[in-house]
Coordinates of N, CA and C in Angstrom, one line a residue:
X6 N 32.8 -32.4 40.1 CA 32.2 -31.1 40.1 C 30.8 -31.3 39.5
X7 N 29.8 -30.6 40.1 CA 28.5 -30.9 39.7 C 28.2 -30.1 38.4
X8 N 27.3 -30.6 37.6 CA 26.9 -30.0 36.3 C 26.3 -28.6 36.6
X9 N 26.5 -27.7 35.6 CA 25.8 -26.4 35.9 C 24.3 -26.6 36.0
X10 N 23.8 -25.8 37.0 CA 22.2 -26.0 37.2 C 21.8 -27.0 38.1
X11 N 22.7 -27.9 38.7 CA 22.4 -29.0 39.5 C 23.1 -28.7 40.9
X12 N 22.5 -29.2 41.8 CA 23.1 -29.1 43.2 C 24.1 -30.3 43.4
X13 N 25.0 -30.1 44.3 CA 26.2 -31.0 44.4 C 25.4 -32.4 44.9
X14 N 25.9 -33.5 44.4 CA 25.4 -34.8 44.9 C 24.0 -35.2 44.3
X15 N 23.6 -34.3 43.3 CA 22.4 -35.0 42.7 C 22.7 -35.4 41.3
X16 N 21.8 -36.3 40.7 CA 21.8 -36.7 39.4 C 21.0 -36.0 38.5
X17 N 21.4 -35.4 37.4 CA 20.5 -34.6 36.5 C 19.5 -35.5 36.0
X18 N 18.3 -35.0 35.9 CA 17.1 -35.7 35.4 C 16.4 -36.6 36.6
X19 N 17.0 -36.8 37.8 CA 16.5 -37.6 38.9 C 15.2 -37.1 39.5
X20 N 15.1 -35.7 39.4 CA 14.1 -35.1 40.1 C 14.6 -34.5 41.5
X21 N 15.8 -34.9 41.9 CA 16.3 -34.5 43.2 C 16.6 -33.0 43.2
X22 N 16.7 -32.4 41.9 CA 17.1 -31.0 41.9 C 15.9 -30.1 42.1
X23 N 14.8 -30.7 42.1 CA 13.4 -29.9 42.3 C 12.8 -30.5 43.5
X24 N 12.8 -29.8 44.6 CA 12.1 -30.4 45.7 C 10.7 -30.5 45.7
X25 N 10.0 -29.8 44.7 CA 8.6 -30.1 44.5 C 8.2 -31.1 43.5
X26 N 9.4 -32.0 43.0 CA 9.0 -32.9 41.9 C 8.1 -34.0 42.5
X27 N 8.2 -34.4 43.7 CA 7.5 -35.4 44.2 C 6.0 -35.0 44.9
X28 N 5.9 -33.7 44.8 CA 4.6 -33.2 45.3 C 3.4 -33.3 44.3
X29 N 2.2 -33.5 44.8 CA 1.2 -33.6 43.9 C 0.9 -32.3 43.2
X30 N 0.3 -32.2 41.9 CA 0.2 -31.0 41.2 C -1.0 -30.3 41.9
X31 N -0.8 -28.9 41.9 CA -1.9 -28.1 42.5 C -3.1 -28.1 41.5
X32 N -4.2 -28.5 41.8 CA -5.3 -28.5 40.9 C -5.7 -27.2 40.5
X33 N -5.4 -26.0 41.3 CA -5.8 -24.8 40.9 C -4.9 -24.1 39.9
X34 N -3.7 -24.7 39.8 CA -2.6 -24.1 39.0 C -3.0 -24.2 37.5
X35 N -2.6 -23.3 36.7 CA -2.9 -23.3 35.3 C -2.1 -24.7 34.6
X36 N -2.9 -25.2 33.8 CA -2.3 -26.4 33.1 C -2.7 -26.4 31.6
X37 N -1.8 -26.9 30.8 CA -2.2 -26.8 29.4 C -3.4 -27.8 29.0
X38 N -4.2 -27.5 28.2 CA -5.3 -28.4 27.9 C -5.0 -29.6 26.9
X39 N -3.8 -29.3 26.2 CA -3.2 -30.4 25.3 C -4.0 -30.4 24.1
X40 N -4.6 -29.3 23.6 CA -5.3 -29.1 22.3 C -4.3 -29.0 21.2
X41 N -4.3 -29.8 20.2 CA -3.4 -29.7 19.2 C -3.8 -28.5 18.2
X42 N -2.9 -27.6 17.8 CA -3.2 -26.5 16.9 C -2.5 -26.9 15.6
X43 N -3.3 -27.1 14.7 CA -2.9 -27.4 13.4 C -2.8 -26.2 12.4
X44 N -1.7 -25.9 11.9 CA -1.7 -24.7 11.0 C -2.6 -24.7 9.8
X45 N -3.1 -23.6 9.6 CA -4.1 -23.5 8.5 C -3.5 -23.0 7.2
X46 N -2.3 -22.4 7.3 CA -1.7 -21.9 6.0 C -2.0 -20.4 5.8
X47 N -2.9 -19.9 6.5 CA -3.2 -18.5 6.6 C -2.3 -17.8 7.8
X48 N -1.6 -16.9 7.4 CA -0.7 -16.2 8.5 C -1.4 -15.7 9.7
X49 N -2.6 -15.0 9.3 CA -3.2 -14.2 10.4 C -4.0 -15.4 11.3
X50 N -4.7 -16.3 10.7 CA -5.1 -17.3 11.7 C -4.1 -18.1 12.4
X51 N -3.1 -18.4 11.9 CA -2.1 -19.2 12.5 C -1.4 -18.4 13.6
X52 N -1.3 -17.2 13.5 CA -0.7 -16.2 14.6 C -1.9 -16.4 15.8
X53 N -3.1 -16.4 15.4 CA -4.1 -16.4 16.4 C -4.1 -17.6 17.2
X54 N -3.9 -18.8 16.5 CA -3.8 -20.0 17.1 C -2.6 -20.1 18.0
X55 N -1.4 -19.6 17.6 CA -0.4 -19.6 18.4 C -0.5 -18.7 19.7
X56 N -1.3 -17.6 19.5 CA -1.6 -16.7 20.7 C -2.4 -17.4 21.7
X57 N -3.3 -18.4 21.2 CA -4.1 -19.1 22.1 C -3.3 -20.0 23.1
X58 N -2.1 -20.3 22.6 CA -1.2 -21.2 23.5 C -0.9 -20.4 24.8
X59 N -0.9 -19.1 24.7 CA -0.5 -18.3 25.8 C -1.6 -18.6 27.0
X60 N -2.7 -18.8 26.8 CA -3.8 -19.0 27.8 C -3.5 -20.3 28.5
X61 N -2.6 -21.2 28.1 CA -2.3 -22.5 28.7 C -1.5 -22.3 30.1
X62 N -0.9 -21.0 30.1 CA 0.1 -20.8 31.2 C -0.6 -19.7 32.2
X63 N -1.9 -19.4 31.9 CA -2.4 -18.3 32.7 C -3.6 -18.9 33.5
X64 N -3.8 -18.2 34.7 CA -5.1 -18.6 35.5 C -6.4 -18.2 34.6
X65 N -7.4 -18.7 34.9 CA -8.6 -18.6 34.1 C -9.0 -17.0 33.9
X66 N -8.8 -16.4 35.0 CA -9.1 -14.9 34.9 C -8.3 -14.2 33.9
X67 N -7.1 -14.7 33.4 CA -6.2 -14.1 32.5 C -6.5 -14.5 31.0
X68 N -7.5 -15.5 30.9 CA -7.8 -15.9 29.6 C -8.5 -15.0 28.7
X69 N -9.4 -14.1 29.4 CA -10.3 -13.2 28.6 C -9.4 -12.2 27.7
X70 N -8.2 -11.8 28.3 CA -7.3 -10.8 27.5 C -6.8 -11.5 26.2
X71 N -6.5 -12.8 26.4 CA -6.0 -13.7 25.3 C -7.0 -13.8 24.3
X72 N -8.3 -14.3 24.7 CA -9.3 -14.5 23.7 C -9.8 -13.3 23.0
X73 N -9.8 -12.1 23.7 CA -10.2 -10.9 23.0 C -9.2 -10.3 22.1
X74 N -7.9 -10.8 22.3 CA -6.8 -10.4 21.4 C -6.9 -11.3 20.2
X75 N -7.2 -12.5 20.4 CA -7.3 -13.5 19.2 C -8.5 -13.2 18.5
X76 N -9.6 -12.7 19.1 CA -10.9 -12.3 18.4 C -10.6 -11.2 17.5
X77 N -9.9 -10.2 18.1 CA -9.6 -9.0 17.3 C -8.8 -9.3 16.1
X78 N -7.8 -10.1 16.2 CA -6.9 -10.5 15.2 C -7.6 -11.4 14.0
X79 N -8.6 -12.2 14.5 CA -9.4 -13.0 13.5 C -10.3 -12.0 12.7
X80 N -11.0 -11.0 13.3 CA -11.7 -10.2 12.7 C -10.9 -9.3 11.7
X81 N -9.9 -8.8 12.1 CA -8.9 -8.1 11.1 C -8.6 -9.0 10.0
X82 N -8.3 -10.3 10.1 CA -8.0 -11.2 9.1 C -9.1 -11.3 8.2
X83 N -10.3 -11.6 8.7 CA -11.5 -11.8 7.9 C -11.8 -10.5 7.1
X84 N -11.6 -9.3 7.6 CA -11.9 -8.1 7.1 C -11.0 -7.8 5.9
X85 N -9.8 -8.3 6.0 CA -8.8 -8.2 4.9 C -9.3 -9.1 3.7
X86 N -9.8 -10.3 4.0 CA -10.3 -11.1 3.0 C -11.4 -10.5 2.3
X87 N -12.3 -9.9 3.0 CA -13.5 -9.2 2.4 C -13.1 -8.1 1.5
X88 N -12.0 -7.4 1.8 CA -11.5 -6.2 1.1 C -11.0 -6.6 -0.3
X89 N -10.5 -7.9 -0.4 CA -10.0 -8.5 -1.6 C -8.6 -7.9 -1.9
X90 N -8.0 -8.4 -2.9 CA -6.7 -8.0 -3.2 C -6.5 -6.5 -3.7
X91 N -5.5 -5.8 -3.6 CA -5.4 -4.6 -3.9 C -5.3 -4.5 -5.6
X92 N -5.8 -3.5 -6.1 CA -5.7 -3.4 -7.6 C -4.2 -3.4 -8.1
X93 N -4.1 -4.0 -9.3 CA -2.7 -4.1 -9.9 C -2.3 -2.6 -10.2
X94 N -1.1 -2.3 -10.0 CA -0.7 -1.0 -10.5 C -0.8 -0.8 -12.0
X95 N -1.2 0.3 -12.4 CA -1.3 0.7 -13.8 C 0.0 1.0 -14.4
X96 N 0.4 0.3 -15.5 CA 1.8 0.5 -16.2 C 1.8 1.9 -16.6
X97 N 3.0 2.4 -16.6 CA 3.3 3.7 -17.3 C 3.1 3.6 -18.7
X98 N 2.7 4.7 -19.3 CA 2.4 4.7 -20.8 C 3.7 4.6 -21.5
X99 N 3.7 3.8 -22.5 CA 4.9 3.6 -23.4 C 5.3 4.9 -24.1
X100 N 6.5 5.3 -24.2 CA 7.0 6.3 -24.9 C 6.8 6.2 -26.5
X101 N 6.4 7.3 -27.0 CA 6.3 7.3 -28.5 C 7.5 7.2 -29.2
X102 N 7.6 6.3 -30.2 CA 8.8 6.2 -31.0 C 8.5 6.9 -32.3
X103 N 7.5 7.8 -32.4 CA 7.3 8.4 -33.7 C 7.9 9.7 -33.6
X104 N 9.2 9.8 -33.5 CA 9.9 11.1 -33.6 C 10.6 11.3 -34.9
X105 N 10.0 12.0 -35.7 CA 10.5 12.1 -37.0 C 11.2 13.6 -37.2
X106 N 12.2 13.6 -37.6 CA 13.0 14.9 -37.7 C 13.1 15.3 -39.1

């Protein structure tokens, strides 16, 4: 009985299950650039780096949308840094224990 996802009489991993496995790659097809994305430790910047990976699977005319999205996210991240941290909450006043009866 063949394994799930394979055709009868083929060996998994042999390339026989994909008829295009021996075909040369299409030079016009989207291909990853192989750029290593190193995390920065900043959640907003790292999310933008991960979003850039989406461009690897799109034709060139689809890159602009990804780049604009990443640019928008980076601008928001930088604006948040410029705004600085929110002020600390003011503690509630302590009750008076000067109750003399």
